[in-house]
Amino acid sequence: MSQEIDVALVNVTKKFGDLVAVDNVSFEVPKGSFFSILGPSGSGKTTLLRMIAGFEVPTSGDIYIGGQRVNDVPPNKRPCNMVFQRLALFPMMNVLDNVTFGLRRRGGMSKDEMERLAKDALARVGLQGLEKRKINQLSGGQQQRVALARSLVLEPTVLLLDEPLGSLDLKLRQSMKLELKHLQARTGTTFLYITHDQTIALAMSDTVAVINHGKIEQIAPPEELYRRPATHFVASFVGENNKLTDGRVIGFQQDDVVQVDIAGIPMVGRAGEELSVGDPVDLFIRPEMISLRLGKHENGILGKVSEINFDGSHSLVVVDLLDANRPVSVNVKIQHTEDAPDVHVGDTVTISWHWNAANAFHPVDQSHIEVEV
Ligand code: ATP
C-alpha cells in the first residue's frame, strides 16, 4: 500500500540576493507522522517552514500540501497552521476565546458549535476546566498547550511548529516534549517541527531531516540517524561523539568495515561513505558504545585514565591512549550499574568497541564555516 503524503517539497530553492538559504531541497512527510527538521542556527529551517506556510515564495521548485500544489496559494488558504516560539496568544482574553479565535475569523459556525469544538480541543491538550482563565494566569507549559489547542481546533492537514518548546525551561521542555509526542499520536495530525535541539528531534520524531547550509544531509528515523550517520556533519551534530582526527584508511575487513590508523594505533569502524586505502579520515565513536576493562587485555587499546566526571546515572571517563604517537584522548561513558568497573584516575585500562559503534568519514574543510557571534 502506498503511503499518503501530506507535505512534499520538490527541488525547492530559496535565494535572498546572492545567499542561497535553501538549496534544492526535496522531502516527503507521510500523513499522520511527526517529522522534524533539525539544523544549526542559520541553516535554513525557518525559511523552509515559512515557504510551506506561504509567508515566503520559493525561488524555484514546488510545494505540495495534501496533494495540492500550493506555490500560488496565499497563507490563509493553505491547509496548515503554524505554532510559533513566541506563542502570540492574547493575554487579556480567556483561554476559550483564544482557542475560538481562528474559528470566529473563519466564520460560518454558531457560537455553541465553536465553543464545543474549542472545549474538545482543550480537553485533548489536558486543559479542561481552565476555559475561563486569562492567559496571564497560566504557567508557561499551560500557555503552550493553549497555543496547540488553538491550532488543532482548526483541524489543519499539517501543523507547522517553529521551536515552540524553545522558550521553556529545561524541566518543562523535557515533560512537554513527551506530551507533544503523545498528543500528536492521539490526534493523528501531521506535525512538521523545526528545531536546533537534537534531543527534542530525536525524542519526538518518526523521521528527522538534518539540514546544513540549506542542504539536506540525511533523512532518517532517529535511531538510524544516531547509529548510521550518512555524513561527517550528521556524525558531528547529532548526539555526543568522540571525533578522532588525522586518521588514514589502512584496510578493509569487509566492504563497509574499515581499518583506520589513528596516531599509529589501528582501529576499526564502519565506512560512513565510500573510502579507499590511503584516504584521510576522521573516526567518530559514541562514548556509551565503548567498553572499558581494568588492566591490560588482548584485543583492545591500552590507555590511562586522566579524568573522571561524575554525572548522576553515569560517569564520563577520559582515557589517554598509551600507544599513540601523539596525544589522543577518548571519552568513555560508564553507566553506574552493579557490575560497572571500579575505575580511578591513574588506572591502566583497555578500551574496545564493536566496528559498527564507530563511523569513518573523509574530513571536511571547515575553513569556510562562519563563526557565529
Ligand atoms: P535559526 O535557528 O537561527 O532561526 P534557521 O535555520 O531558521 O536559523 P533561517 O532563518 O532560515 O535559518 O536563515 C537561513 C539563512 O537565510 C540565514 O543566513 C539568514 O541570514 C538568511 N535569511 C533569512 N531570511 C532572510 C531575509 N528575509 N533576507 C535575507 N536573508 C535572509
CSV table of C-alpha atoms and ligand atoms in Angstrom, one decimal:
chain,number,residue,atom,x,y,z
A,1,MET,CA,0.0,0.0,0.0
A,2,SER,CA,1.4,3.4,-0.9
A,3,GLN,CA,1.7,5.8,1.9
A,4,GLU,CA,-0.3,9.0,1.8
A,5,ILE,CA,1.9,12.1,1.7
A,6,ASP,CA,0.7,15.3,3.4
A,7,VAL,CA,3.6,17.6,2.6
A,8,ALA,CA,6.0,17.3,-0.4
A,9,LEU,CA,8.8,19.6,-1.4
A,10,VAL,CA,10.3,19.0,-4.9
A,11,ASN,CA,13.7,20.7,-5.6
A,12,VAL,CA,12.9,23.8,-3.6
A,13,THR,CA,15.4,26.6,-3.6
A,14,LYS,CA,15.2,30.0,-1.9
A,15,LYS,CA,17.7,32.7,-2.6
A,16,PHE,CA,17.9,36.1,-0.8
A,17,GLY,CA,20.1,38.1,-3.2
A,18,ASP,CA,23.3,36.0,-3.6
A,19,LEU,CA,22.6,34.0,-0.4
A,20,VAL,CA,21.2,30.5,-1.0
A,21,ALA,CA,19.2,30.0,2.2
A,22,VAL,CA,17.5,26.7,1.0
A,23,ASP,CA,19.4,24.7,-1.6
A,24,ASN,CA,17.4,22.2,-3.9
A,25,VAL,CA,15.6,20.5,-1.0
A,26,SER,CA,13.2,17.6,-1.6
A,27,PHE,CA,11.4,15.5,1.0
A,28,GLU,CA,8.0,13.9,1.7
A,29,VAL,CA,6.1,14.0,5.0
A,30,PRO,CA,3.8,11.0,5.4
A,31,LYS,CA,0.3,11.6,6.7
A,32,GLY,CA,0.0,11.3,10.5
A,33,SER,CA,3.7,11.4,11.1
A,34,PHE,CA,5.9,13.5,13.3
A,35,PHE,CA,8.6,15.0,11.0
A,36,SER,CA,11.4,17.2,12.3
A,37,ILE,CA,13.8,19.4,10.5
A,38,LEU,CA,17.0,19.7,12.6
A,39,GLY,CA,19.9,22.0,11.9
A,40,PRO,CA,22.1,24.7,13.4
A,41,SER,CA,21.3,28.4,13.5
A,42,GLY,CA,21.2,29.9,10.0
A,43,SER,CA,20.8,26.5,8.2
A,44,GLY,CA,17.5,27.4,6.5
A,45,LYS,CA,14.9,25.8,8.8
A,46,THR,CA,12.7,28.9,9.3
A,47,THR,CA,12.9,29.8,5.6
A,48,LEU,CA,11.7,26.2,4.8
A,49,LEU,CA,8.8,26.4,7.2
A,50,ARG,CA,7.8,29.9,6.0
A,51,MET,CA,7.7,28.7,2.4
A,52,ILE,CA,5.4,25.8,3.4
A,53,ALA,CA,3.2,28.2,5.4
A,54,GLY,CA,3.1,30.6,2.4
A,55,PHE,CA,5.0,33.6,4.0
A,56,GLU,CA,7.9,33.2,1.6
A,57,VAL,CA,7.8,32.3,-2.1
A,58,PRO,CA,10.4,29.7,-3.4
A,59,THR,CA,12.8,31.0,-6.0
A,60,SER,CA,12.3,27.6,-7.7
A,61,GLY,CA,10.7,24.2,-7.0
A,62,ASP,CA,7.3,23.1,-6.0
A,63,ILE,CA,5.5,22.7,-2.6
A,64,TYR,CA,2.5,20.3,-2.2
A,65,ILE,CA,0.2,20.1,0.8
A,66,GLY,CA,-2.4,17.3,0.9
A,67,GLY,CA,-1.6,16.5,-2.8
A,68,GLN,CA,-2.3,20.1,-3.9
A,69,ARG,CA,0.4,22.3,-5.4
A,70,VAL,CA,0.3,25.4,-3.2
A,71,ASN,CA,3.0,27.7,-4.6
A,72,ASP,CA,0.4,30.3,-5.6
A,73,VAL,CA,-2.0,29.7,-2.7
A,74,PRO,CA,-1.9,32.5,-0.1
A,75,PRO,CA,-1.1,31.6,3.6
A,76,ASN,CA,-4.7,31.9,4.9
A,77,LYS,CA,-6.0,29.5,2.2
A,78,ARG,CA,-3.4,26.7,2.9
A,79,PRO,CA,-4.5,23.7,4.9
A,80,CYS,CA,-1.8,24.2,7.5
A,81,ASN,CA,-1.4,26.1,10.8
A,82,MET,CA,1.7,27.5,12.5
A,83,VAL,CA,2.7,27.4,16.2
A,84,PHE,CA,5.4,29.9,16.9
A,85,GLN,CA,8.1,30.0,19.6
A,86,ARG,CA,6.6,33.3,20.8
A,87,LEU,CA,3.0,32.0,21.1
A,88,ALA,CA,1.2,35.2,20.1
A,89,LEU,CA,-1.7,34.4,22.5
A,90,PHE,CA,-4.0,37.3,23.6
A,91,PRO,CA,-3.0,37.8,27.2
A,92,MET,CA,-6.2,39.6,28.3
A,93,MET,CA,-8.6,37.2,26.7
A,94,ASN,CA,-9.6,34.0,28.4
A,95,VAL,CA,-8.5,30.5,27.3
A,96,LEU,CA,-11.7,29.7,25.5
A,97,ASP,CA,-11.7,33.0,23.5
A,98,ASN,CA,-8.1,32.4,22.5
A,99,VAL,CA,-9.0,29.0,21.2
A,100,THR,CA,-12.1,30.0,19.3
A,101,PHE,CA,-10.3,33.0,17.7
A,102,GLY,CA,-9.4,31.2,14.5
A,103,LEU,CA,-12.9,29.7,14.2
A,104,ARG,CA,-14.5,33.1,14.6
A,105,ARG,CA,-12.3,34.6,12.0
A,106,ARG,CA,-13.1,31.8,9.6
A,107,GLY,CA,-16.8,32.3,10.2
A,108,GLY,CA,-19.8,30.2,9.2
A,109,MET,CA,-20.3,28.5,12.6
A,110,SER,CA,-22.6,29.1,15.5
A,111,LYS,CA,-21.2,30.2,18.9
A,112,ASP,CA,-22.3,27.0,20.5
A,113,GLU,CA,-20.6,24.9,17.9
A,114,MET,CA,-17.3,26.9,18.2
A,115,GLU,CA,-17.3,26.5,22.0
A,116,ARG,CA,-18.0,22.8,21.7
A,117,LEU,CA,-15.0,22.4,19.3
A,118,ALA,CA,-12.8,24.6,21.5
A,119,LYS,CA,-13.6,22.6,24.6
A,120,ASP,CA,-12.9,19.4,22.8
A,121,ALA,CA,-9.5,20.7,21.7
A,122,LEU,CA,-8.7,21.9,25.2
A,123,ALA,CA,-9.6,18.5,26.6
A,124,ARG,CA,-7.2,16.9,24.1
A,125,VAL,CA,-4.3,19.0,25.4
A,126,GLY,CA,-5.4,18.4,29.1
A,127,LEU,CA,-6.7,21.8,29.9
A,128,GLN,CA,-10.4,21.1,30.6
A,129,GLY,CA,-11.8,23.3,33.3
A,130,LEU,CA,-9.5,26.2,32.6
A,131,GLU,CA,-11.7,27.7,29.9
A,132,LYS,CA,-12.4,30.9,31.8
A,133,ARG,CA,-8.8,31.6,32.9
A,134,LYS,CA,-6.9,34.6,31.5
A,135,ILE,CA,-3.7,33.7,29.6
A,136,ASN,CA,-1.6,35.6,32.0
A,137,GLN,CA,-2.9,33.4,34.8
A,138,LEU,CA,-1.4,30.3,33.3
A,139,SER,CA,2.0,28.7,33.5
A,140,GLY,CA,4.4,28.6,30.5
A,141,GLY,CA,3.5,25.0,29.8
A,142,GLN,CA,-0.2,25.6,30.0
A,143,GLN,CA,0.1,28.6,27.6
A,144,GLN,CA,2.0,26.2,25.3
A,145,ARG,CA,-1.0,23.9,25.3
A,146,VAL,CA,-3.4,26.7,24.7
A,147,ALA,CA,-1.4,27.6,21.6
A,148,LEU,CA,-1.6,24.0,20.4
A,149,ALA,CA,-5.3,23.8,21.1
A,150,ARG,CA,-5.9,27.0,19.1
A,151,SER,CA,-4.2,25.4,16.1
A,152,LEU,CA,-5.6,21.9,16.5
A,153,VAL,CA,-9.2,23.2,16.6
A,154,LEU,CA,-8.8,24.4,13.0
A,155,GLU,CA,-8.1,20.8,12.0
A,156,PRO,CA,-5.1,21.6,9.8
A,157,THR,CA,-3.8,18.9,7.4
A,158,VAL,CA,-0.4,19.7,8.8
A,159,LEU,CA,0.7,21.6,11.9
A,160,LEU,CA,3.9,23.6,11.5
A,161,LEU,CA,5.8,24.1,14.7
A,162,ASP,CA,8.6,26.6,14.9
A,163,GLU,CA,10.6,25.6,18.1
A,164,PRO,CA,7.5,26.1,20.3
A,165,LEU,CA,9.4,24.5,23.3
A,166,GLY,CA,12.4,26.7,22.8
A,167,SER,CA,11.3,29.3,25.3
A,168,LEU,CA,10.6,26.9,28.2
A,169,ASP,CA,13.0,26.0,30.9
A,170,LEU,CA,14.8,22.6,30.7
A,171,LYS,CA,12.5,20.7,33.0
A,172,LEU,CA,9.3,21.8,31.4
A,173,ARG,CA,10.8,21.3,28.0
A,174,GLN,CA,11.5,17.6,28.9
A,175,SER,CA,8.0,16.9,30.0
A,176,MET,CA,6.3,18.9,27.2
A,177,LYS,CA,8.3,17.1,24.5
A,178,LEU,CA,6.8,13.8,25.7
A,179,GLU,CA,3.3,15.4,25.9
A,180,LEU,CA,3.7,16.8,22.4
A,181,LYS,CA,4.6,13.4,21.1
A,182,HIS,CA,1.6,11.7,22.8
A,183,LEU,CA,-0.7,14.5,21.6
A,184,GLN,CA,0.5,14.0,18.0
A,185,ALA,CA,-0.1,10.3,18.2
A,186,ARG,CA,-3.5,10.8,19.7
A,187,THR,CA,-4.8,13.3,17.2
A,188,GLY,CA,-3.1,11.8,14.2
A,189,THR,CA,-2.4,15.3,12.9
A,190,THR,CA,0.8,15.5,10.8
A,191,PHE,CA,3.4,17.6,12.7
A,192,LEU,CA,6.3,19.3,11.0
A,193,TYR,CA,8.6,20.6,13.7
A,194,ILE,CA,11.8,22.7,13.2
A,195,THR,CA,14.5,22.8,15.9
A,196,HIS,CA,18.2,23.2,16.5
A,197,ASP,CA,17.8,21.0,19.6
A,198,GLN,CA,18.7,17.4,18.7
A,199,THR,CA,17.4,15.9,22.0
A,200,ILE,CA,14.0,17.2,21.1
A,201,ALA,CA,14.2,16.0,17.5
A,202,LEU,CA,15.4,12.5,18.4
A,203,ALA,CA,12.9,12.0,21.2
A,204,MET,CA,9.8,13.1,19.4
A,205,SER,CA,10.1,12.3,15.7
A,206,ASP,CA,9.2,9.5,13.4
A,207,THR,CA,11.6,11.0,10.9
A,208,VAL,CA,14.3,13.7,11.1
A,209,ALA,CA,15.7,15.6,8.2
A,210,VAL,CA,19.1,17.1,9.1
A,211,ILE,CA,19.8,20.4,7.3
A,212,ASN,CA,23.1,22.3,7.0
A,213,HIS,CA,23.8,25.4,4.9
A,214,GLY,CA,20.4,25.0,3.2
A,215,LYS,CA,21.0,21.4,2.1
A,216,ILE,CA,19.5,18.2,3.4
A,217,GLU,CA,22.3,16.0,4.8
A,218,GLN,CA,20.2,13.0,5.8
A,219,ILE,CA,16.5,12.0,6.3
A,220,ALA,CA,16.0,9.0,8.6
A,221,PRO,CA,14.3,7.7,11.7
A,222,PRO,CA,16.1,9.0,14.9
A,223,GLU,CA,17.8,5.6,15.7
A,224,GLU,CA,19.2,5.3,12.2
A,225,LEU,CA,20.5,8.9,12.3
A,226,TYR,CA,22.2,8.2,15.6
A,227,ARG,CA,23.7,4.8,14.6
A,228,ARG,CA,24.4,5.3,11.0
A,229,PRO,CA,25.0,8.9,10.2
A,230,ALA,CA,25.2,9.5,6.5
A,231,THR,CA,27.7,12.4,6.5
A,232,HIS,CA,30.5,13.9,8.6
A,233,PHE,CA,28.2,16.8,9.6
A,234,VAL,CA,25.5,14.4,10.9
A,235,ALA,CA,28.1,12.5,12.9
A,236,SER,CA,29.4,15.7,14.5
A,237,PHE,CA,26.0,17.4,15.0
A,238,VAL,CA,23.8,14.5,16.3
A,239,GLY,CA,24.5,13.1,19.7
A,240,GLU,CA,27.8,13.1,21.6
A,241,ASN,CA,30.7,11.6,19.8
A,242,ASN,CA,34.4,11.2,20.1
A,243,LYS,CA,36.0,12.7,17.0
A,244,LEU,CA,39.4,11.2,16.3
A,245,THR,CA,41.1,13.3,13.6
A,246,ASP,CA,44.0,12.9,11.2
A,247,GLY,CA,43.4,9.2,10.6
A,248,ARG,CA,44.2,7.2,7.5
A,249,VAL,CA,42.5,4.1,6.0
A,250,ILE,CA,44.8,1.1,6.2
A,251,GLY,CA,42.5,-1.7,5.0
A,252,PHE,CA,39.1,-3.3,5.0
A,253,GLN,CA,37.7,-6.3,6.9
A,254,GLN,CA,34.6,-6.4,4.8
A,255,ASP,CA,33.1,-3.9,2.3
A,256,ASP,CA,32.0,-1.4,4.9
A,257,VAL,CA,34.1,-2.4,7.8
A,258,VAL,CA,37.2,-0.2,7.7
A,259,GLN,CA,40.5,-0.3,9.5
A,260,VAL,CA,41.9,3.1,10.3
A,261,ASP,CA,45.2,4.3,11.7
A,262,ILE,CA,44.9,7.0,14.3
A,263,ALA,CA,48.2,8.2,15.7
A,264,GLY,CA,49.8,4.8,15.0
A,265,ILE,CA,47.1,2.7,16.5
A,266,PRO,CA,44.9,0.5,14.3
A,267,MET,CA,41.2,1.0,14.9
A,268,VAL,CA,38.0,-0.4,13.4
A,269,GLY,CA,34.8,1.3,12.3
A,270,ARG,CA,32.0,1.5,9.7
A,271,ALA,CA,32.8,3.2,6.5
A,272,GLY,CA,30.2,6.0,6.5
A,273,GLU,CA,30.8,6.8,2.9
A,274,GLU,CA,32.9,5.4,0.0
A,275,LEU,CA,36.5,5.1,1.3
A,276,SER,CA,39.8,3.8,-0.2
A,277,VAL,CA,43.1,2.7,1.3
A,278,GLY,CA,45.2,5.7,2.0
A,279,ASP,CA,42.3,8.1,2.3
A,280,PRO,CA,42.5,10.7,5.2
A,281,VAL,CA,39.6,10.1,7.7
A,282,ASP,CA,38.0,11.2,10.9
A,283,LEU,CA,36.7,8.5,13.1
A,284,PHE,CA,33.6,9.1,15.3
A,285,ILE,CA,32.9,6.8,18.3
A,286,ARG,CA,29.9,7.1,20.7
A,287,PRO,CA,31.2,7.3,24.3
A,288,GLU,CA,28.5,4.9,25.6
A,289,MET,CA,29.4,2.3,23.0
A,290,ILE,CA,32.9,1.8,24.2
A,291,SER,CA,33.6,-0.9,26.7
A,292,LEU,CA,36.3,-0.4,29.3
A,293,ARG,CA,38.1,-3.1,31.2
A,294,LEU,CA,40.6,-2.6,34.1
A,295,GLY,CA,44.2,-3.6,33.3
A,296,LYS,CA,45.9,-4.8,30.1
A,297,HIS,CA,44.0,-7.1,27.8
A,298,GLU,CA,44.3,-8.6,24.3
A,299,ASN,CA,42.0,-7.1,21.6
A,300,GLY,CA,41.8,-3.6,22.8
A,301,ILE,CA,43.5,-0.3,23.0
A,302,LEU,CA,45.6,0.5,26.1
A,303,GLY,CA,45.0,3.7,27.9
A,304,LYS,CA,45.4,5.6,31.2
A,305,VAL,CA,42.5,7.3,33.0
A,306,SER,CA,43.3,11.0,33.2
A,307,GLU,CA,39.9,12.3,34.4
A,308,ILE,CA,36.5,11.1,35.7
A,309,ASN,CA,33.4,13.3,35.6
A,310,PHE,CA,30.5,12.1,37.7
A,311,ASP,CA,27.1,12.8,36.2
A,312,GLY,CA,24.5,11.0,38.3
A,313,SER,CA,23.5,7.9,36.3
A,314,HIS,CA,26.9,7.7,34.6
A,315,SER,CA,30.5,8.9,34.7
A,316,LEU,CA,32.4,10.2,31.7
A,317,VAL,CA,35.9,8.7,31.9
A,318,VAL,CA,38.7,10.3,29.9
A,319,VAL,CA,41.2,7.8,28.7
A,320,ASP,CA,44.6,8.9,27.2
A,321,LEU,CA,45.8,6.3,24.7
A,322,LEU,CA,49.2,5.0,25.8
A,323,ASP,CA,50.5,3.7,22.4
A,324,ALA,CA,49.6,6.8,20.4
A,325,ASN,CA,52.4,8.7,18.7
A,326,ARG,CA,50.7,12.0,19.6
A,327,PRO,CA,48.3,12.9,22.4
A,328,VAL,CA,44.9,11.3,21.8
A,329,SER,CA,42.1,11.1,24.4
A,330,VAL,CA,38.8,9.2,24.2
A,331,ASN,CA,35.8,9.8,26.4
A,332,VAL,CA,34.1,6.7,27.7
A,333,LYS,CA,30.6,6.8,29.3
A,334,ILE,CA,30.2,4.2,32.1
A,335,GLN,CA,26.7,3.5,33.4
A,336,HIS,CA,26.6,3.1,37.2
A,337,THR,CA,25.3,-0.4,37.2
A,338,GLU,CA,26.3,-3.1,39.8
A,339,ASP,CA,28.9,-4.6,37.5
A,340,ALA,CA,30.4,-1.3,36.4
A,341,PRO,CA,34.3,-1.3,36.7
A,342,ASP,CA,35.6,0.5,39.8
A,343,VAL,CA,37.8,2.9,37.9
A,344,HIS,CA,40.1,5.6,39.3
A,345,VAL,CA,42.3,8.4,37.9
A,346,GLY,CA,45.7,6.9,37.0
A,347,ASP,CA,44.4,3.4,36.3
A,348,THR,CA,45.6,1.5,33.3
A,349,VAL,CA,42.6,0.3,31.2
A,350,THR,CA,41.8,-1.4,27.9
A,351,ILE,CA,39.1,0.0,25.7
A,352,SER,CA,37.4,-1.6,22.7
A,353,TRP,CA,34.2,-1.2,20.6
A,354,HIS,CA,32.3,-3.1,18.0
A,355,TRP,CA,33.0,-1.9,14.5
A,356,ASN,CA,29.5,-0.5,14.0
A,357,ALA,CA,29.9,1.7,17.0
A,358,ALA,CA,32.3,3.9,15.1
A,359,ASN,CA,31.9,5.8,11.8
A,360,ALA,CA,34.6,6.9,9.5
A,361,PHE,CA,34.3,9.9,7.1
A,362,HIS,CA,36.6,12.0,5.0
A,363,PRO,CA,37.5,15.1,7.0
A,364,VAL,CA,35.6,18.2,5.9
A,365,ASP,CA,37.2,21.5,5.1
A,366,GLN,CA,35.8,23.7,7.9
A,367,SER,CA,37.6,26.9,6.9
A,368,HIS,CA,34.5,28.2,5.1
A,369,ILE,CA,32.3,27.7,8.2
A,370,GLU,CA,31.2,31.1,9.6
A,371,VAL,CA,31.8,31.8,13.2
A,372,GLU,CA,28.6,32.8,14.9
A,373,VAL,CA,28.8,35.9,17.1
B,1,ATP,P1,17.7,30.0,13.4
B,1,ATP,O1,17.7,28.6,14.0
B,1,ATP,O2,18.8,30.9,13.9
B,1,ATP,O3,16.3,30.6,13.3
B,1,ATP,P2,17.4,29.0,10.7
B,1,ATP,O4,18.0,27.6,10.4
B,1,ATP,O5,15.9,29.0,10.9
B,1,ATP,O6,18.1,29.7,11.8
B,1,ATP,P3,16.9,30.8,8.5
B,1,ATP,O7,16.2,31.9,9.4
B,1,ATP,O8,16.1,30.0,7.6
B,1,ATP,O9,17.8,29.8,9.4
B,1,ATP,O10,18.0,31.6,7.7
B,1,ATP,C1,18.8,30.9,6.6
B,1,ATP,C2,19.7,32.0,6.0
B,1,ATP,O11,18.9,32.9,5.3
B,1,ATP,C3,20.5,32.8,7.0
B,1,ATP,O12,21.8,33.1,6.5
B,1,ATP,C4,19.7,34.1,7.1
B,1,ATP,O13,20.5,35.2,7.5
B,1,ATP,C5,19.1,34.2,5.7
B,1,ATP,N1,17.8,34.9,5.7
B,1,ATP,C6,16.7,34.5,6.3
B,1,ATP,N2,15.7,35.4,6.0
B,1,ATP,C7,16.2,36.3,5.2
B,1,ATP,C8,15.7,37.5,4.6
B,1,ATP,N3,14.4,37.8,4.7
B,1,ATP,N4,16.5,38.3,3.8
B,1,ATP,C9,17.8,38.0,3.7
B,1,ATP,N5,18.4,36.9,4.3
B,1,ATP,C10,17.6,36.1,5.0
